[in-house]
mmCIF file of C-alpha atoms in Angstrom:
data_model
loop_
_atom_site.group_PDB
_atom_site.id
_atom_site.type_symbol
_atom_site.label_atom_id
_atom_site.label_comp_id
_atom_site.label_asym_id
_atom_site.label_seq_id
_atom_site.Cartn_x
_atom_site.Cartn_y
_atom_site.Cartn_z
ATOM 1 C CA MET A 1 -14.795 16.313 1.245
ATOM 2 C CA THR A 2 -13.367 14.683 4.365
ATOM 3 C CA ARG A 3 -12.284 11.119 3.631
ATOM 4 C CA THR A 4 -11.662 8.222 5.976
ATOM 5 C CA VAL A 5 -8.495 6.414 4.919
ATOM 6 C CA VAL A 6 -6.944 3.122 6.005
ATOM 7 C CA VAL A 7 -3.250 2.641 5.252
ATOM 8 C CA ALA A 8 -2.583 -1.055 5.812
ATOM 9 C CA GLY A 9 1.114 -1.535 6.524
ATOM 10 C CA VAL A 10 2.761 1.620 7.857
ATOM 11 C CA GLY A 11 6.411 2.149 8.684
ATOM 12 C CA PRO A 12 9.070 4.804 8.090
ATOM 13 C CA GLY A 13 9.239 5.544 4.380
ATOM 14 C CA LEU A 14 6.377 5.498 1.900
ATOM 15 C CA GLY A 15 3.675 4.386 4.359
ATOM 16 C CA ALA A 16 4.406 7.337 6.615
ATOM 17 C CA SER A 17 4.594 9.721 3.654
ATOM 18 C CA ILE A 18 1.187 8.578 2.398
ATOM 19 C CA ALA A 19 -0.314 9.096 5.840
ATOM 20 C CA ARG A 20 1.146 12.603 6.136
ATOM 21 C CA ARG A 21 0.106 13.625 2.615
ATOM 22 C CA PHE A 22 -3.465 12.463 3.069
ATOM 23 C CA ALA A 23 -3.732 14.091 6.498
ATOM 24 C CA ALA A 24 -2.522 17.380 5.017
ATOM 25 C CA GLU A 25 -5.536 17.182 2.685
ATOM 26 C CA GLY A 26 -7.868 16.862 5.663
ATOM 27 C CA CYS A 27 -8.296 13.093 5.686
ATOM 28 C CA ARG A 28 -8.914 11.011 8.785
ATOM 29 C CA VAL A 29 -6.127 8.457 8.536
ATOM 30 C CA ALA A 30 -6.084 5.077 10.273
ATOM 31 C CA LEU A 31 -2.662 3.455 10.458
ATOM 32 C CA PHE A 32 -2.439 -0.356 10.502
ATOM 33 C CA ALA A 33 0.796 -2.045 11.556
ATOM 34 C CA ARG A 34 1.821 -4.987 13.722
ATOM 35 C CA SER A 35 3.755 -2.898 16.234
ATOM 36 C CA ALA A 36 1.992 -0.071 18.049
ATOM 37 C CA GLY A 37 4.910 2.184 18.966
ATOM 38 C CA TYR A 38 5.713 3.779 15.626
ATOM 39 C CA ILE A 39 2.146 4.250 14.412
ATOM 40 C CA GLU A 40 1.043 5.788 17.711
ATOM 41 C CA GLU A 41 3.785 8.389 17.428
ATOM 42 C CA LEU A 42 2.982 9.036 13.758
ATOM 43 C CA ALA A 43 -0.777 9.300 14.385
ATOM 44 C CA ALA A 44 -0.160 11.939 17.044
ATOM 45 C CA ASP A 45 2.135 13.901 14.727
ATOM 46 C CA LEU A 46 0.122 13.977 11.470
ATOM 47 C CA PRO A 47 -0.252 17.426 9.933
ATOM 48 C CA GLU A 48 -3.431 19.425 10.348
ATOM 49 C CA PRO A 49 -6.245 19.456 9.420
ATOM 50 C CA GLY A 50 -6.115 15.662 9.339
ATOM 51 C CA GLU A 51 -6.667 13.254 12.212
ATOM 52 C CA GLY A 52 -4.750 10.087 12.960
ATOM 53 C CA LEU A 53 -5.700 6.766 14.528
ATOM 54 C CA ALA A 54 -3.146 4.075 15.383
ATOM 55 C CA VAL A 55 -4.614 0.570 15.035
ATOM 56 C CA PRO A 56 -2.205 -2.273 15.880
ATOM 57 C CA VAL A 57 -3.105 -5.070 13.457
ATOM 58 C CA ASP A 58 -1.332 -8.252 12.438
ATOM 59 C CA LEU A 59 -2.254 -8.400 8.756
ATOM 60 C CA THR A 60 -1.854 -12.174 8.727
ATOM 61 C CA ASP A 61 -4.719 -12.430 11.265
ATOM 62 C CA VAL A 62 -8.145 -12.279 9.604
ATOM 63 C CA ASP A 63 -10.049 -11.556 12.808
ATOM 64 C CA ALA A 64 -7.574 -8.833 13.783
ATOM 65 C CA ILE A 65 -8.096 -7.114 10.429
ATOM 66 C CA ARG A 66 -11.867 -7.159 10.849
ATOM 67 C CA ASP A 67 -11.563 -5.819 14.389
ATOM 68 C CA GLY A 68 -9.273 -3.082 13.071
ATOM 69 C CA PHE A 69 -11.862 -1.924 10.541
ATOM 70 C CA ASP A 70 -14.523 -1.940 13.246
ATOM 71 C CA ALA A 71 -12.281 0.347 15.308
ATOM 72 C CA VAL A 72 -11.900 2.709 12.347
ATOM 73 C CA ARG A 73 -15.661 2.832 11.745
ATOM 74 C CA GLU A 74 -16.290 3.554 15.409
ATOM 75 C CA ALA A 75 -13.794 6.426 15.400
ATOM 76 C CA PHE A 76 -14.191 7.883 11.908
ATOM 77 C CA GLY A 77 -17.133 6.256 10.129
ATOM 78 C CA PRO A 78 -17.177 4.248 6.857
ATOM 79 C CA VAL A 79 -13.928 3.817 4.935
ATOM 80 C CA ASP A 80 -13.549 5.860 1.732
ATOM 81 C CA VAL A 81 -9.966 4.959 0.806
ATOM 82 C CA LEU A 82 -7.863 1.859 1.373
ATOM 83 C CA VAL A 83 -4.139 1.672 0.659
ATOM 84 C CA ASN A 84 -2.932 -1.930 0.636
ATOM 85 C CA HIS A 85 0.702 -1.155 1.378
ATOM 86 C CA ALA A 86 1.900 -4.051 3.537
ATOM 87 C CA SER A 87 4.616 -6.384 2.266
ATOM 88 C CA ALA A 88 6.459 -9.419 3.546
ATOM 89 C CA ALA A 89 9.102 -11.563 1.881
ATOM 90 C CA SER A 90 12.135 -13.706 2.647
ATOM 91 C CA TRP A 91 14.000 -12.616 -0.541
ATOM 92 C CA THR A 92 15.163 -16.149 -1.238
ATOM 93 C CA GLY A 93 14.792 -18.522 -4.164
ATOM 94 C CA LEU A 94 12.852 -21.732 -4.655
ATOM 95 C CA MET A 95 15.215 -24.126 -2.868
ATOM 96 C CA ASP A 96 16.034 -21.762 0.006
ATOM 97 C CA THR A 97 12.489 -20.660 0.825
ATOM 98 C CA SER A 98 10.588 -22.636 3.420
ATOM 99 C CA VAL A 99 6.881 -23.315 3.125
ATOM 100 C CA GLU A 100 6.355 -21.134 6.200
ATOM 101 C CA GLU A 101 8.221 -18.194 4.628
ATOM 102 C CA PHE A 102 6.297 -18.554 1.386
ATOM 103 C CA GLU A 103 2.982 -18.674 3.216
ATOM 104 C CA GLU A 104 3.810 -15.583 5.288
ATOM 105 C CA ALA A 105 4.508 -13.555 2.135
ATOM 106 C CA TRP A 106 1.189 -14.682 0.694
ATOM 107 C CA ALA A 107 -0.665 -14.135 3.982
ATOM 108 C CA VAL A 108 0.339 -10.452 4.062
ATOM 109 C CA ASN A 109 0.353 -9.476 0.379
ATOM 110 C CA GLY A 110 -2.466 -11.762 -0.706
ATOM 111 C CA ARG A 111 -4.889 -12.804 2.015
ATOM 112 C CA GLY A 112 -4.333 -9.680 4.128
ATOM 113 C CA ALA A 113 -5.033 -7.383 1.185
ATOM 114 C CA PHE A 114 -8.048 -9.530 0.258
ATOM 115 C CA VAL A 115 -9.618 -9.191 3.711
ATOM 116 C CA CYS A 116 -8.816 -5.457 3.907
ATOM 117 C CA SER A 117 -10.374 -4.952 0.474
ATOM 118 C CA ARG A 118 -13.538 -6.847 1.424
ATOM 119 C CA GLU A 119 -13.960 -4.695 4.509
ATOM 120 C CA ALA A 120 -13.295 -1.399 2.728
ATOM 121 C CA VAL A 121 -15.318 -2.111 -0.415
ATOM 122 C CA SER A 122 -18.317 -3.158 1.687
ATOM 123 C CA ASP A 123 -18.283 0.379 3.134
ATOM 124 C CA MET A 124 -17.765 2.014 -0.273
ATOM 125 C CA LEU A 125 -20.730 0.222 -1.791
ATOM 126 C CA GLY A 126 -22.908 1.735 0.913
ATOM 127 C CA THR A 127 -21.627 5.277 0.417
ATOM 128 C CA GLY A 128 -21.483 5.555 -3.378
ATOM 129 C CA GLY A 129 -17.871 4.634 -4.101
ATOM 130 C CA GLY A 130 -14.292 5.050 -3.011
ATOM 131 C CA THR A 131 -10.705 4.188 -3.857
ATOM 132 C CA VAL A 132 -8.552 1.101 -3.289
ATOM 133 C CA LEU A 133 -4.833 1.421 -3.986
ATOM 134 C CA PHE A 134 -2.300 -1.403 -4.063
ATOM 135 C CA THR A 135 1.436 -0.823 -3.689
ATOM 136 C CA GLY A 136 3.100 -3.026 -6.263
ATOM 137 C CA ALA A 137 6.676 -3.603 -7.348
ATOM 138 C CA THR A 138 8.653 -4.520 -10.435
ATOM 139 C CA SER A 139 8.224 -8.124 -9.290
ATOM 140 C CA ALA A 140 4.459 -7.771 -9.704
ATOM 141 C CA VAL A 141 4.849 -7.666 -13.488
ATOM 142 C CA ARG A 142 8.269 -9.165 -14.144
ATOM 143 C CA SER A 143 10.089 -11.673 -11.969
ATOM 144 C CA ARG A 144 13.628 -10.928 -10.855
ATOM 145 C CA GLY A 145 14.745 -14.458 -9.966
ATOM 146 C CA GLY A 146 15.654 -15.576 -6.471
ATOM 147 C CA ALA A 147 12.727 -13.976 -4.648
ATOM 148 C CA ILE A 148 9.941 -16.452 -5.243
ATOM 149 C CA GLY A 149 7.780 -15.624 -2.221
ATOM 150 C CA PHE A 150 7.800 -11.890 -2.900
ATOM 151 C CA THR A 151 7.212 -12.348 -6.636
ATOM 152 C CA ALA A 152 4.336 -14.783 -6.209
ATOM 153 C CA ALA A 153 2.686 -12.592 -3.588
ATOM 154 C CA LYS A 154 3.024 -9.420 -5.663
ATOM 155 C CA PHE A 155 1.690 -11.154 -8.774
ATOM 156 C CA ALA A 156 -1.286 -12.286 -6.688
ATOM 157 C CA ALA A 157 -1.961 -8.780 -5.401
ATOM 158 C CA ARG A 158 -1.846 -7.318 -8.913
ATOM 159 C CA GLY A 159 -4.330 -9.880 -10.195
ATOM 160 C CA MET A 160 -6.589 -9.247 -7.234
ATOM 161 C CA ALA A 161 -6.467 -5.493 -7.847
ATOM 162 C CA MET A 162 -7.408 -6.006 -11.491
ATOM 163 C CA ASP A 163 -10.321 -8.259 -10.578
ATOM 164 C CA ILE A 164 -11.693 -5.828 -7.985
ATOM 165 C CA ALA A 165 -11.360 -2.987 -10.505
ATOM 166 C CA GLN A 166 -13.357 -4.885 -13.099
ATOM 167 C CA GLU A 167 -16.045 -5.993 -10.663
ATOM 168 C CA PHE A 168 -16.613 -2.771 -8.765
ATOM 169 C CA GLY A 169 -15.614 -0.002 -11.187
ATOM 170 C CA PRO A 170 -19.246 0.267 -12.332
ATOM 171 C CA GLU A 171 -20.213 0.751 -8.676
ATOM 172 C CA GLY A 172 -17.942 3.786 -8.305
ATOM 173 C CA VAL A 173 -14.965 2.027 -6.711
ATOM 174 C CA HIS A 174 -11.685 3.042 -8.337
ATOM 175 C CA VAL A 175 -8.862 0.515 -7.959
ATOM 176 C CA ALA A 176 -5.279 1.278 -8.935
ATOM 177 C CA HIS A 177 -2.048 -0.712 -8.756
ATOM 178 C CA VAL A 178 1.086 1.414 -8.286
ATOM 179 C CA VAL A 179 4.231 -0.281 -9.585
ATOM 180 C CA ILE A 180 7.258 0.957 -7.647
ATOM 181 C CA ASP A 181 10.151 0.312 -10.011
ATOM 182 C CA GLY A 182 13.113 1.163 -7.825
ATOM 183 C CA GLN A 183 14.085 1.380 -4.174
ATOM 184 C CA ILE A 184 12.291 3.746 -1.844
ATOM 185 C CA ASP A 185 14.384 5.933 0.424
ATOM 186 C CA SER A 186 13.979 5.139 4.120
ATOM 187 C CA PRO A 187 16.160 5.207 7.254
ATOM 188 C CA ALA A 188 16.602 1.429 7.160
ATOM 189 C CA VAL A 189 17.701 1.441 3.512
ATOM 190 C CA ARG A 190 20.169 4.261 4.148
ATOM 191 C CA GLU A 191 21.647 2.335 7.051
ATOM 192 C CA ARG A 192 22.137 -0.783 4.919
ATOM 193 C CA GLN A 193 23.568 1.139 1.955
ATOM 194 C CA PRO A 194 25.327 4.234 3.333
ATOM 195 C CA ASP A 195 27.438 4.791 0.196
ATOM 196 C CA ARG A 196 24.646 4.573 -2.360
ATOM 197 C CA GLU A 197 24.093 7.643 -4.552
ATOM 198 C CA GLU A 198 21.075 9.660 -3.462
ATOM 199 C CA GLU A 199 19.597 10.021 -6.950
ATOM 200 C CA THR A 200 19.152 6.252 -7.226
ATOM 201 C CA PHE A 201 16.497 6.287 -4.504
ATOM 202 C CA LEU A 202 12.812 7.089 -4.934
ATOM 203 C CA ASP A 203 11.571 9.957 -2.754
ATOM 204 C CA PRO A 204 8.649 8.674 -0.619
ATOM 205 C CA ASP A 205 7.092 12.143 -0.388
ATOM 206 C CA GLU A 206 6.988 12.419 -4.176
ATOM 207 C CA LEU A 207 5.478 8.936 -4.414
ATOM 208 C CA ALA A 208 2.804 9.923 -1.910
ATOM 209 C CA GLU A 209 1.764 12.701 -4.307
ATOM 210 C CA THR A 210 1.007 10.035 -6.916
ATOM 211 C CA TYR A 211 -1.215 8.177 -4.460
ATOM 212 C CA TRP A 212 -3.116 11.339 -3.579
ATOM 213 C CA HIS A 213 -3.695 12.236 -7.241
ATOM 214 C CA LEU A 214 -5.205 8.779 -7.780
ATOM 215 C CA VAL A 215 -7.644 9.414 -4.931
ATOM 216 C CA GLU A 216 -8.749 12.935 -5.841
ATOM 217 C CA ARG A 217 -9.714 12.176 -9.442
ATOM 218 C CA ASP A 218 -13.488 11.970 -9.610
ATOM 219 C CA ASP A 219 -14.326 10.288 -12.919
ATOM 220 C CA VAL A 220 -13.935 6.548 -12.369
ATOM 221 C CA GLY A 221 -14.292 5.934 -16.101
ATOM 222 C CA THR A 222 -11.079 7.792 -16.935
ATOM 223 C CA GLN A 223 -8.915 6.809 -13.993
ATOM 224 C CA PRO A 224 -5.865 4.612 -14.615
ATOM 225 C CA PHE A 225 -5.690 1.069 -13.330
ATOM 226 C CA GLU A 226 -1.896 0.876 -13.280
ATOM 227 C CA VAL A 227 0.737 3.530 -12.681
ATOM 228 C CA HIS A 228 4.466 2.819 -13.034
ATOM 229 C CA VAL A 229 6.882 4.956 -11.025
ATOM 230 C CA THR A 230 10.623 4.787 -11.651
ATOM 231 C CA ASN A 231 13.725 6.691 -10.580
ATOM 232 C CA GLY A 232 15.344 6.807 -14.009
ATOM 233 C CA PRO A 233 16.680 4.513 -16.726
ATOM 234 C CA ARG A 234 19.450 2.797 -14.785
ATOM 235 C CA PRO A 235 17.333 0.507 -12.555
ATOM 236 C CA SER A 236 14.124 0.605 -14.597
ATOM 237 C CA GLU A 237 12.445 -2.444 -16.063
ATOM 238 C CA PHE A 238 9.999 -0.419 -18.145
ATOM 239 C CA ILE A 239 12.015 2.132 -20.140
#
């Protein structure tokens, strides 16, 4: 089965790994990101037999999101899989976070994922089902203190994922929330922390395998809602 996939929020790291993994399975992968340069290069370099489509989208802009999905439908047809992967946060506490910073975190993680999900699920209901995946974090289930915008936005996304799962599971739409309990390896992270031990990072390619396994399972009734991924006991909140 050839699937049409939207990955909302793509950059070097896990977003790129998800796109490559799904393309390797023959998916048509649309890449949403605010800046065109990186996703255009990635779309052109996805592994066969998949196809790539770069769609510059500001995920805080409702109309831009809707236009993005229209572009995907025109190129690839109805959406079968949505990965809500975008994230925005100021990483500051209550007294140091401005209203504008708080609202931006919510606009990306909350409203952006809401609009993307509406667009994708409307397609899935017309084609007999599909999959919606949310990238979560430790902060989606347990606050860390001092990152109020990120925590509030991730809590919101988790609740939204649960609600969509309950509403549309009977219609064949599988929704899963992937809790990333640790730091994902990426060029930017390596640059900021050049002396950090390699085993303390999560491998984005291995994480992408988890996302693909959630998509390829066919029985909606036995699929998990929440998956927790950790890189060992030292940083984990769940062991």
